N, CA, C and O atoms as a Maestro MAE file, in Angstrom:
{
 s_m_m2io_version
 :::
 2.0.0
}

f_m_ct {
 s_m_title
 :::
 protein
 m_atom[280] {
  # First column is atom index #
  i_m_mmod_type
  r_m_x_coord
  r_m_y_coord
  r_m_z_coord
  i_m_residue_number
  s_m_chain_name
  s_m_pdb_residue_name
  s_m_pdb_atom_name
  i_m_atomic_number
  :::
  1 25 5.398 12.419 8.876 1 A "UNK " " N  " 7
  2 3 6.705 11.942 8.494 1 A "UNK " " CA " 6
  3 2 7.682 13.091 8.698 1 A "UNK " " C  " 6
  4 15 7.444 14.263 8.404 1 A "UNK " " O  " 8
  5 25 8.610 12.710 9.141 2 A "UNK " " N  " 7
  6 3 9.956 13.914 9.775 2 A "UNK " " CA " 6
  7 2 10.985 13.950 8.701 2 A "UNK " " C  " 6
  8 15 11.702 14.890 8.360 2 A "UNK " " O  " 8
  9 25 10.924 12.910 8.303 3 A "UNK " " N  " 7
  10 3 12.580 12.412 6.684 3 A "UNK " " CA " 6
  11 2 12.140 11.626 5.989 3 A "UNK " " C  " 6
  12 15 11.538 10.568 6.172 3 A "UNK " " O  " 8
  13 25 12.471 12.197 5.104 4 A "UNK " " N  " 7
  14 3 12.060 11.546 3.499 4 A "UNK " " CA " 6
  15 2 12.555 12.186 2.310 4 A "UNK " " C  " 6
  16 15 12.585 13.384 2.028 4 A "UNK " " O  " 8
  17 25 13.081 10.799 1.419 5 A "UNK " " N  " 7
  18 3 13.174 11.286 0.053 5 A "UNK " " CA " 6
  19 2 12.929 11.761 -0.650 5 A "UNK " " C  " 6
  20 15 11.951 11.186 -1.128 5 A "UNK " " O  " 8
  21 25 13.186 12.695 -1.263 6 A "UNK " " N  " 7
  22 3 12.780 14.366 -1.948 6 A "UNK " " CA " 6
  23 2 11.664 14.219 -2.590 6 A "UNK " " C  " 6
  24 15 10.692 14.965 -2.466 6 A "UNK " " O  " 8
  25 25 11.746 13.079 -3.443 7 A "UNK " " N  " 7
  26 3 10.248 12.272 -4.553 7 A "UNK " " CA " 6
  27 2 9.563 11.751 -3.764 7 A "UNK " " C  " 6
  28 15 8.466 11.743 -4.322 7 A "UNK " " O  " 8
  29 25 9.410 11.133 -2.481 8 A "UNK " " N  " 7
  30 3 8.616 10.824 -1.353 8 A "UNK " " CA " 6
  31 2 7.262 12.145 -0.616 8 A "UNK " " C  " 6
  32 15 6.065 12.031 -0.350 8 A "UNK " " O  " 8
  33 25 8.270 13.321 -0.515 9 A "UNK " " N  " 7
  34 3 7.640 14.228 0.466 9 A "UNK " " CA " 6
  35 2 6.657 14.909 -0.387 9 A "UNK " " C  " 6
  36 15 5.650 15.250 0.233 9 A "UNK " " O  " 8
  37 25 6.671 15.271 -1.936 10 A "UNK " " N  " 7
  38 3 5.520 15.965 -2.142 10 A "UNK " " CA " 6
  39 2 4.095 15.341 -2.427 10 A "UNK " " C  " 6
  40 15 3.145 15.932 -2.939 10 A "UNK " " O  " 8
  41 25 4.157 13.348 -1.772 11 A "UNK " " N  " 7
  42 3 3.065 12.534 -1.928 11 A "UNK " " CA " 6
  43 2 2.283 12.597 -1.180 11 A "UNK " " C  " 6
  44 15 2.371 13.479 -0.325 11 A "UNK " " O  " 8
  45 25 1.260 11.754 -1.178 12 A "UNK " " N  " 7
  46 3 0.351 11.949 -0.416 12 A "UNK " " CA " 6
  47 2 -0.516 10.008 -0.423 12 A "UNK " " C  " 6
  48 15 -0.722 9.234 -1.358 12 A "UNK " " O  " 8
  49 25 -0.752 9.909 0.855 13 A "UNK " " N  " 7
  50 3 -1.617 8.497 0.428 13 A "UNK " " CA " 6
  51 2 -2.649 8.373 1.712 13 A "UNK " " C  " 6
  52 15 -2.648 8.953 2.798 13 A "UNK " " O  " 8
  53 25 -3.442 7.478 1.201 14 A "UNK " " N  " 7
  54 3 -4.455 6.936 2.011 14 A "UNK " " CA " 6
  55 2 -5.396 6.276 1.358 14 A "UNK " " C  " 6
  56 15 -5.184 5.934 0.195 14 A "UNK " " O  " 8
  57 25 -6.442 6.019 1.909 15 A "UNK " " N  " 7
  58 3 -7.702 5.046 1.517 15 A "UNK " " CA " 6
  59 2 -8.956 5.210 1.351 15 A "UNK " " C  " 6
  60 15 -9.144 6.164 2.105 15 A "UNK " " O  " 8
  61 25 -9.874 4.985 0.939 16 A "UNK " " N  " 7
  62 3 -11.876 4.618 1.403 16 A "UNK " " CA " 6
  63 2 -12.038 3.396 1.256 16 A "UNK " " C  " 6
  64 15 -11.444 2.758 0.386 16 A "UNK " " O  " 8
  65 25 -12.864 2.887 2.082 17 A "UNK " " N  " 7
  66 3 -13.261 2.222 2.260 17 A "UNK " " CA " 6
  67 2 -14.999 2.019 1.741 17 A "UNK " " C  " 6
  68 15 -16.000 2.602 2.156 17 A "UNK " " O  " 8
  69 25 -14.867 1.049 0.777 18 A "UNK " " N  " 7
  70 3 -16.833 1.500 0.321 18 A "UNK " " CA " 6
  71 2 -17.351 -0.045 0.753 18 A "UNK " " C  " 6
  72 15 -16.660 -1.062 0.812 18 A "UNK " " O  " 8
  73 25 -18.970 0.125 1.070 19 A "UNK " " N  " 7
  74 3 -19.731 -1.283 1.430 19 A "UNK " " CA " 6
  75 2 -20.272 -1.585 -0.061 19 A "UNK " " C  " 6
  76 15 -20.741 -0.849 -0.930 19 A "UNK " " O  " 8
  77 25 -20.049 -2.773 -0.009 20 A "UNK " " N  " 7
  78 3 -20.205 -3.585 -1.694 20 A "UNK " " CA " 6
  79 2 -21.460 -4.546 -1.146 20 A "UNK " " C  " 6
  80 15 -21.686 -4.577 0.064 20 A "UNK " " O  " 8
  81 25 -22.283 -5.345 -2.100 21 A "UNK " " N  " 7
  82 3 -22.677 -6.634 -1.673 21 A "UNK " " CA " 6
  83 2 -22.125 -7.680 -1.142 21 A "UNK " " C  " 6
  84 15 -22.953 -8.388 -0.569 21 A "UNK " " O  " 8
  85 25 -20.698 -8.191 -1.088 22 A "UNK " " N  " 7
  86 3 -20.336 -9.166 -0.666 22 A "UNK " " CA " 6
  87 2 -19.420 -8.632 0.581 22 A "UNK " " C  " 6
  88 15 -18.808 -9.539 1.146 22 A "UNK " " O  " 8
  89 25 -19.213 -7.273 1.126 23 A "UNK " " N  " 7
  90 3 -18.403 -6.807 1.648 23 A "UNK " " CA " 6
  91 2 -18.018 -5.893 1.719 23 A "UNK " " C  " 6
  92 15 -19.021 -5.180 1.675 23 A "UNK " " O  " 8
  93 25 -16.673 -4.881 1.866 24 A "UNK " " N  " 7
  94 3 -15.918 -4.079 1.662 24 A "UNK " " CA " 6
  95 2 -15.090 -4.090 1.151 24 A "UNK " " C  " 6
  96 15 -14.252 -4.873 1.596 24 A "UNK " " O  " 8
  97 25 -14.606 -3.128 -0.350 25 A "UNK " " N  " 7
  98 3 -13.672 -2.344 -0.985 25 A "UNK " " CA " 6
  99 2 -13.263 -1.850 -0.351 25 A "UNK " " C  " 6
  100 15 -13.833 -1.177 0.508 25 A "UNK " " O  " 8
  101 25 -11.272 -2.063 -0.621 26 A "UNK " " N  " 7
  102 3 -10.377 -0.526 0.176 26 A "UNK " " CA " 6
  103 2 -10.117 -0.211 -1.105 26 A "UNK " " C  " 6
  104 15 -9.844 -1.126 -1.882 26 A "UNK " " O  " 8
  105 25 -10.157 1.215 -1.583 27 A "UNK " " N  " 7
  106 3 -9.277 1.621 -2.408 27 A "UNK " " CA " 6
  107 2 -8.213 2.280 -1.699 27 A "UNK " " C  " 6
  108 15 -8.392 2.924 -0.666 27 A "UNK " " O  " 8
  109 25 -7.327 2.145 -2.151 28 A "UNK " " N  " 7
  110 3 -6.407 2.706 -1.966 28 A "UNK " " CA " 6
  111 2 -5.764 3.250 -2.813 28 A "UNK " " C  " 6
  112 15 -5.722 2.686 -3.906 28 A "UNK " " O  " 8
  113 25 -4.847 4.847 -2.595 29 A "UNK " " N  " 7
  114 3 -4.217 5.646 -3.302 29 A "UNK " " CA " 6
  115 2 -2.526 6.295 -2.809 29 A "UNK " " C  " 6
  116 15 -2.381 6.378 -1.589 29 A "UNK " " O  " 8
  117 25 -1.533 6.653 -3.515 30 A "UNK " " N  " 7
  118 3 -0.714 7.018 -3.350 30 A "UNK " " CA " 6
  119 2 -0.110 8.276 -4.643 30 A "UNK " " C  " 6
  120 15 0.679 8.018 -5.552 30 A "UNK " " O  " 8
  121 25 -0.559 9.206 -4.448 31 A "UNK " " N  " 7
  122 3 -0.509 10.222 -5.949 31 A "UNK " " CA " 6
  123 2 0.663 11.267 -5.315 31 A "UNK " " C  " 6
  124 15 1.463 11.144 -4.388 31 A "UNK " " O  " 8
  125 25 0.254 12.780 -6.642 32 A "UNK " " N  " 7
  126 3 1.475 13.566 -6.665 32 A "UNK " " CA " 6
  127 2 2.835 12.919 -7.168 32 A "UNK " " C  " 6
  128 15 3.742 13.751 -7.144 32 A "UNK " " O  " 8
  129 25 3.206 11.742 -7.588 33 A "UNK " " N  " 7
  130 3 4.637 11.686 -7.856 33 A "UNK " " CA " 6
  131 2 4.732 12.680 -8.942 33 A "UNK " " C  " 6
  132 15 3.789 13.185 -9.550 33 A "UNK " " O  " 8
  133 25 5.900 12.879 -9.094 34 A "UNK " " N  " 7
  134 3 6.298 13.926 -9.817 34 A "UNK " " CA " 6
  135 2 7.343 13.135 -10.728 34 A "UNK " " C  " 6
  136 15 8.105 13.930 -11.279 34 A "UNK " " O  " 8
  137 25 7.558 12.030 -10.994 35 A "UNK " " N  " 7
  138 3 7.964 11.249 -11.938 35 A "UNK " " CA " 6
  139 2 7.947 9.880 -11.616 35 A "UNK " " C  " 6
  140 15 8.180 9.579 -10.445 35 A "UNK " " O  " 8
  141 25 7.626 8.657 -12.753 36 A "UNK " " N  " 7
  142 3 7.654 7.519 -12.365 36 A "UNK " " CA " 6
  143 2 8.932 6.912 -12.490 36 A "UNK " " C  " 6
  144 15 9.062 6.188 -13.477 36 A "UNK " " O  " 8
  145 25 10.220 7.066 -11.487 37 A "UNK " " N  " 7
  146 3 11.511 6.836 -11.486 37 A "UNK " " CA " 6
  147 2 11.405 4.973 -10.768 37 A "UNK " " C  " 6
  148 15 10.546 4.119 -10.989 37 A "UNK " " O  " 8
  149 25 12.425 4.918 -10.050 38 A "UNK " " N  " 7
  150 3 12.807 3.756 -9.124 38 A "UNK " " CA " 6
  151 2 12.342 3.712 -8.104 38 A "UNK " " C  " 6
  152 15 12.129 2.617 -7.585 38 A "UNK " " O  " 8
  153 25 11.969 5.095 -7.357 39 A "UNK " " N  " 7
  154 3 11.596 4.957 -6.157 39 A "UNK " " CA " 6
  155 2 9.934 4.571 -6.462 39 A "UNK " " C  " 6
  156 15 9.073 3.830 -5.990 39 A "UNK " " O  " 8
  157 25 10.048 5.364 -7.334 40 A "UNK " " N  " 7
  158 3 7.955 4.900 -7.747 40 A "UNK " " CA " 6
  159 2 7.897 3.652 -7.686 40 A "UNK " " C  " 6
  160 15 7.196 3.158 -6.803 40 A "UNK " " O  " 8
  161 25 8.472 2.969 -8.421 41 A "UNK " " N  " 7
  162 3 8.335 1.496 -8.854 41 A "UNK " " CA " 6
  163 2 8.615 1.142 -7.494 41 A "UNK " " C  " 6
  164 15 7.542 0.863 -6.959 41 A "UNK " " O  " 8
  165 25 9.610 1.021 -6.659 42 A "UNK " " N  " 7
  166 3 9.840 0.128 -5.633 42 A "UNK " " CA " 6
  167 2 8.421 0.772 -4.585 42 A "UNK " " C  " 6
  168 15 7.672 0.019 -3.964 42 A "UNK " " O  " 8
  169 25 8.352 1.662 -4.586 43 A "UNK " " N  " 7
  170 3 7.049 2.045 -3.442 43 A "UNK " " CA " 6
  171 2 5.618 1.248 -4.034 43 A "UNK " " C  " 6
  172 15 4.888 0.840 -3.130 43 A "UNK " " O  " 8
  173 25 5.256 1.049 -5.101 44 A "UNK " " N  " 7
  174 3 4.531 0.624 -6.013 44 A "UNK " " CA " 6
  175 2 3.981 -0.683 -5.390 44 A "UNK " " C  " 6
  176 15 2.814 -0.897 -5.062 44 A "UNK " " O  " 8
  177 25 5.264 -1.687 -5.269 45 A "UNK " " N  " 7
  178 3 5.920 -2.971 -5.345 45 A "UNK " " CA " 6
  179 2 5.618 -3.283 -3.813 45 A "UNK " " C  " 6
  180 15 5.181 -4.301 -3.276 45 A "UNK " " O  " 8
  181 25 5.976 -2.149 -3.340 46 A "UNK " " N  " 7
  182 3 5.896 -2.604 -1.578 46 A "UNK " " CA " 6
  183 2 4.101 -2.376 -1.127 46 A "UNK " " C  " 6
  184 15 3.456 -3.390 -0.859 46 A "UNK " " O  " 8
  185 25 3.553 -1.272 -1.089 47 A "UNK " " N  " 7
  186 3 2.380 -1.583 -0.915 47 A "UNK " " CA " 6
  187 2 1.449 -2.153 -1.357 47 A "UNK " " C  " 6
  188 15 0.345 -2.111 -0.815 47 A "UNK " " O  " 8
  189 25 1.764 -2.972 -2.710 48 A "UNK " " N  " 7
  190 3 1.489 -4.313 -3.198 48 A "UNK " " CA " 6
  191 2 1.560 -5.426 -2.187 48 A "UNK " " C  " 6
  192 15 0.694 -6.255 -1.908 48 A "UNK " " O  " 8
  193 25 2.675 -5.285 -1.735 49 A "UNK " " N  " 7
  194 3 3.013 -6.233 -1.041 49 A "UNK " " CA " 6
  195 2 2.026 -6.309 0.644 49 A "UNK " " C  " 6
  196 15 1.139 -7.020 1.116 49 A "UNK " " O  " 8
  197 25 2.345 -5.843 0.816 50 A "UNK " " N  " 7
  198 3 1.515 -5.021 2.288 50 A "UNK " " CA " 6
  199 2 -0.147 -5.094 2.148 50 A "UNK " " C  " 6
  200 15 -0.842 -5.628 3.013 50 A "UNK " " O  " 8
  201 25 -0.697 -4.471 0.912 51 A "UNK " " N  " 7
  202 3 -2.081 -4.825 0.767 51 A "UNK " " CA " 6
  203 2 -2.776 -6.101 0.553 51 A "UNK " " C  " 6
  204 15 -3.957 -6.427 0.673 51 A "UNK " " O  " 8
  205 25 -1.121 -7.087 0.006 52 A "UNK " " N  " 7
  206 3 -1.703 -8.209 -0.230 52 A "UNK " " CA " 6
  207 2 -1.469 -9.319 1.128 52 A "UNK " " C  " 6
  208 15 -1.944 -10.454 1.176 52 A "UNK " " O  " 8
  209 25 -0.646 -8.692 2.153 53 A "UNK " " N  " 7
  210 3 -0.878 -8.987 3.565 53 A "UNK " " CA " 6
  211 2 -1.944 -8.872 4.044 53 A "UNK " " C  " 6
  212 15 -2.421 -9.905 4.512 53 A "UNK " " O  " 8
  213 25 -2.522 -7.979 4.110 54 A "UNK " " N  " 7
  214 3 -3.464 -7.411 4.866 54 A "UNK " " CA " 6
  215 2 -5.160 -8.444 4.318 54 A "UNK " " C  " 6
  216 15 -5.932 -9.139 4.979 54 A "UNK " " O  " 8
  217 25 -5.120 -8.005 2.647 55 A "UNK " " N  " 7
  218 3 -5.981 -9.091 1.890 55 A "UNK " " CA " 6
  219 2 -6.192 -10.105 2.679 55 A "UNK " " C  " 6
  220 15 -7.243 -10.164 3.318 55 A "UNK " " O  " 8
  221 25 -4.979 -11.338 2.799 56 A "UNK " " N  " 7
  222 3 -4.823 -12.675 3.289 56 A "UNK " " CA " 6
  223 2 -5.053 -12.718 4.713 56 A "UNK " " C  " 6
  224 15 -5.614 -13.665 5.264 56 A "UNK " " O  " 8
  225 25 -4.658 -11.785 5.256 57 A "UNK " " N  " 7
  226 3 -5.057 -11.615 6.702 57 A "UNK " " CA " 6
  227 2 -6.466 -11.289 7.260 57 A "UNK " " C  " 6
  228 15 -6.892 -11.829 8.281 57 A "UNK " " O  " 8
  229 25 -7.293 -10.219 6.415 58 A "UNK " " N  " 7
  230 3 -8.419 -10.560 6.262 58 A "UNK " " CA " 6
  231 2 -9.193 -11.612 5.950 58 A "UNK " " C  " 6
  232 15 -9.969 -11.838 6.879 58 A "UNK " " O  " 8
  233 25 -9.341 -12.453 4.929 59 A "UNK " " N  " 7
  234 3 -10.092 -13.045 4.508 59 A "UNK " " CA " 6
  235 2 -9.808 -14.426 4.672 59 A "UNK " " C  " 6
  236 15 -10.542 -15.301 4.215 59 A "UNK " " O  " 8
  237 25 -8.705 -14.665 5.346 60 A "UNK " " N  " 7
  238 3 -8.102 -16.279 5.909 60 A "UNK " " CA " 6
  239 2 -7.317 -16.332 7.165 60 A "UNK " " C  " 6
  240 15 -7.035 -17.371 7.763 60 A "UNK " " O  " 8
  241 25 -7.010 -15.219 7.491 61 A "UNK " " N  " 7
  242 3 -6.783 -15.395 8.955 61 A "UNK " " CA " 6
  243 2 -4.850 -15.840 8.666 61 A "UNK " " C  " 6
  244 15 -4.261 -16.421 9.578 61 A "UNK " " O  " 8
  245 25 -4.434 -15.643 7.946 62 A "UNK " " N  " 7
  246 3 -3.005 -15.688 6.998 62 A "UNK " " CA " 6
  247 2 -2.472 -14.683 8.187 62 A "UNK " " C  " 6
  248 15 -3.209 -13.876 8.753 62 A "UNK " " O  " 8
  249 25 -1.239 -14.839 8.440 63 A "UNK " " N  " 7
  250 3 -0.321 -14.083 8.847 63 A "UNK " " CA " 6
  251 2 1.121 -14.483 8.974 63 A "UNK " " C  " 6
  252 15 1.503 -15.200 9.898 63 A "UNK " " O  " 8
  253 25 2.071 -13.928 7.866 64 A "UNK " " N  " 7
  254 3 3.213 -14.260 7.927 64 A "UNK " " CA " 6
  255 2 4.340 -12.984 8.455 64 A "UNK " " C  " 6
  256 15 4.378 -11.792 8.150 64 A "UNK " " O  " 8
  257 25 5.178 -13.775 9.335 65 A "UNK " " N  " 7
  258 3 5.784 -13.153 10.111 65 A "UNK " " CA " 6
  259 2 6.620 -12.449 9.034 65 A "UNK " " C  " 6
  260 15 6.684 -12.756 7.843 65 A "UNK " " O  " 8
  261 25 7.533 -10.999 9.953 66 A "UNK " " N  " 7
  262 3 8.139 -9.582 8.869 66 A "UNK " " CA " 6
  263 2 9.326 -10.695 8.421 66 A "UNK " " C  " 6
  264 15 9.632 -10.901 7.246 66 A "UNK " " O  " 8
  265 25 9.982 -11.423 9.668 67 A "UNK " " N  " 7
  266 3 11.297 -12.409 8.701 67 A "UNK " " CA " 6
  267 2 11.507 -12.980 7.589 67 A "UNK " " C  " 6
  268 15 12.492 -13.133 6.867 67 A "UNK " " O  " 8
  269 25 10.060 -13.376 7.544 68 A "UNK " " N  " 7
  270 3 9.351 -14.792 6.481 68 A "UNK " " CA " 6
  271 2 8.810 -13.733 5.339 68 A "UNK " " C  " 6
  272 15 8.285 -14.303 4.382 68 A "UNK " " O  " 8
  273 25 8.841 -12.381 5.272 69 A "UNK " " N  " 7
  274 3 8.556 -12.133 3.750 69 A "UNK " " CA " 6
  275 2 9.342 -11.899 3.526 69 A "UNK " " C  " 6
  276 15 10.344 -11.813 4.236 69 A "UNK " " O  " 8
  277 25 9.122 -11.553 1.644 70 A "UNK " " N  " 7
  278 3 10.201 -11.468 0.263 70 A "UNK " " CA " 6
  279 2 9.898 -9.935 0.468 70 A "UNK " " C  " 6
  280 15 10.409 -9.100 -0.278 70 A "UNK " " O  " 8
  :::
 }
 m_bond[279] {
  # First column is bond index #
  i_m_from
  i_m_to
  i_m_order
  :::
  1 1 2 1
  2 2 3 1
  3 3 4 2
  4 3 5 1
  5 5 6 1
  6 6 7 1
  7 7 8 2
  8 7 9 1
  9 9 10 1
  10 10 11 1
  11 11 12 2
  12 11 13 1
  13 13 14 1
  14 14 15 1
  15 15 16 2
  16 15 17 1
  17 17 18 1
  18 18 19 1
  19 19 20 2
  20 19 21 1
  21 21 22 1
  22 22 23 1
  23 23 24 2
  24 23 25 1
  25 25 26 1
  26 26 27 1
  27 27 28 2
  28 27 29 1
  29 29 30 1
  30 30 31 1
  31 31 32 2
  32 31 33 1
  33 33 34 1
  34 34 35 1
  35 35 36 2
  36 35 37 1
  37 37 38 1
  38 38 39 1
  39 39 40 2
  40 39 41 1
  41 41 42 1
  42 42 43 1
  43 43 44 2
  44 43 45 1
  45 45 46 1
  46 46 47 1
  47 47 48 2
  48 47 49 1
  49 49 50 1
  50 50 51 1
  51 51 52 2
  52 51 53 1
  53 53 54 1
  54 54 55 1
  55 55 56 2
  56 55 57 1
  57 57 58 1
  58 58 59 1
  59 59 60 2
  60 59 61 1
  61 61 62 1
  62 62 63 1
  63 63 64 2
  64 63 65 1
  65 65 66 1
  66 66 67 1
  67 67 68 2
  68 67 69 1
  69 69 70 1
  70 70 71 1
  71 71 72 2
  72 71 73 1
  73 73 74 1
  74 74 75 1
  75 75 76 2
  76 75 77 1
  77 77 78 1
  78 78 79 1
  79 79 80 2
  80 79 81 1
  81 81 82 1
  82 82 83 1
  83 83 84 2
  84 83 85 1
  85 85 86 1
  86 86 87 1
  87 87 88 2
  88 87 89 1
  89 89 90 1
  90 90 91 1
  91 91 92 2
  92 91 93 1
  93 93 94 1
  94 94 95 1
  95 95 96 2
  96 95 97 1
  97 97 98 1
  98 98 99 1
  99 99 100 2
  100 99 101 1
  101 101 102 1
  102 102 103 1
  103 103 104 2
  104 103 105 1
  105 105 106 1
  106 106 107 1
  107 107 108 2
  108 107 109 1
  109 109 110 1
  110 110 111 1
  111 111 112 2
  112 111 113 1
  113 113 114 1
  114 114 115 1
  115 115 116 2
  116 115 117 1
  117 117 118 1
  118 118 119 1
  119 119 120 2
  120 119 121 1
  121 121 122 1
  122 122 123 1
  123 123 124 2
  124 123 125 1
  125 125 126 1
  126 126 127 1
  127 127 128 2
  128 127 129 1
  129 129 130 1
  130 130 131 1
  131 131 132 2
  132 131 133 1
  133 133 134 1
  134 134 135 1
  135 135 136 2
  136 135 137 1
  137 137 138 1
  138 138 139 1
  139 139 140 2
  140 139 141 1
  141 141 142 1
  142 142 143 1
  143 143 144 2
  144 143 145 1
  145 145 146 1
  146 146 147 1
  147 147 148 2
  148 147 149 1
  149 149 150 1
  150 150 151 1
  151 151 152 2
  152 151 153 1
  153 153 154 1
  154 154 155 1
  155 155 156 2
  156 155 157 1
  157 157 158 1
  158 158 159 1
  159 159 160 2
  160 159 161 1
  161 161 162 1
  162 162 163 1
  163 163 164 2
  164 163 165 1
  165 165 166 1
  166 166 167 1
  167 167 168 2
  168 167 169 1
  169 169 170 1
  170 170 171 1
  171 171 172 2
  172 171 173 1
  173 173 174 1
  174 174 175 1
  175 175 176 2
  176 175 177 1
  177 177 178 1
  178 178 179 1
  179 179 180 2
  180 179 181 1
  181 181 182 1
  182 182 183 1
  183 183 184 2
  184 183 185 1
  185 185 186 1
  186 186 187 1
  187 187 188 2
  188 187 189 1
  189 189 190 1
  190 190 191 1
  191 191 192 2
  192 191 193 1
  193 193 194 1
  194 194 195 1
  195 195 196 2
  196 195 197 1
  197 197 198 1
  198 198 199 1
  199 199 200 2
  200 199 201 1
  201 201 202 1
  202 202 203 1
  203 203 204 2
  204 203 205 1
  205 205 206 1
  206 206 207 1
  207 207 208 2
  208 207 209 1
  209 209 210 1
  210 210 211 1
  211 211 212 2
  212 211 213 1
  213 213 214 1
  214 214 215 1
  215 215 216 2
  216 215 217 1
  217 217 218 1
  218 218 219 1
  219 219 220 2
  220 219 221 1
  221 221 222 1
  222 222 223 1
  223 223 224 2
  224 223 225 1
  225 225 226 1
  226 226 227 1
  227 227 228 2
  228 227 229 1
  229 229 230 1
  230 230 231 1
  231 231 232 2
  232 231 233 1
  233 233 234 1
  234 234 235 1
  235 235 236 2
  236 235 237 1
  237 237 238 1
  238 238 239 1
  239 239 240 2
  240 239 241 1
  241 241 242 1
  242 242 243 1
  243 243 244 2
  244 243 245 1
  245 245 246 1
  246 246 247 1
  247 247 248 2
  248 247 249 1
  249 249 250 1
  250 250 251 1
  251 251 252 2
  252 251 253 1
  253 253 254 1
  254 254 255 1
  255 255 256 2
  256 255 257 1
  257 257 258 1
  258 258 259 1
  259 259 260 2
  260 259 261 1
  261 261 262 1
  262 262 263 1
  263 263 264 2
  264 263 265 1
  265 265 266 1
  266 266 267 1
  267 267 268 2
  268 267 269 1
  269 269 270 1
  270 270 271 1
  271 271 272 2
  272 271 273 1
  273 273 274 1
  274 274 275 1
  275 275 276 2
  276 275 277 1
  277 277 278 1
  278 278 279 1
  279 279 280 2
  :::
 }
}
């Protein structure tokens, strides 16, 4: 990342992936904030959103176009 919001840049994120019995777990993580302000919450909110794309897209073949989301 080249630019970013001051509470953005000292984060850090990514994933594992573990094999379960029925499948695969992503965990996923996004740490270091250095306070839980607005931007936390809205970043929070969005890769909520995004994981729960990805979820539906996995497991049903779901794909809604970038126009068509909230």
């Amino acid at each position: 990342m080249t630019r970013s919001d001051d509470d953005w840049s000292p984060t850090s994120f990514g994933f594992e992936l573990e094999s379960v019995d029925k499948g695969t777990t992503l965990k996923f993580f996004h740490q270091d904030w250095k306070a839980q302000n607005d931007h936390f919450k809205v970043a929070s909110y969005c890769w909520a959103i995004l994981l729960k794309g990805l979820k539906d897209y996995l497991e049903n073949g779901l794909v809604i176009p970038f126009e068509e989301r909230s």
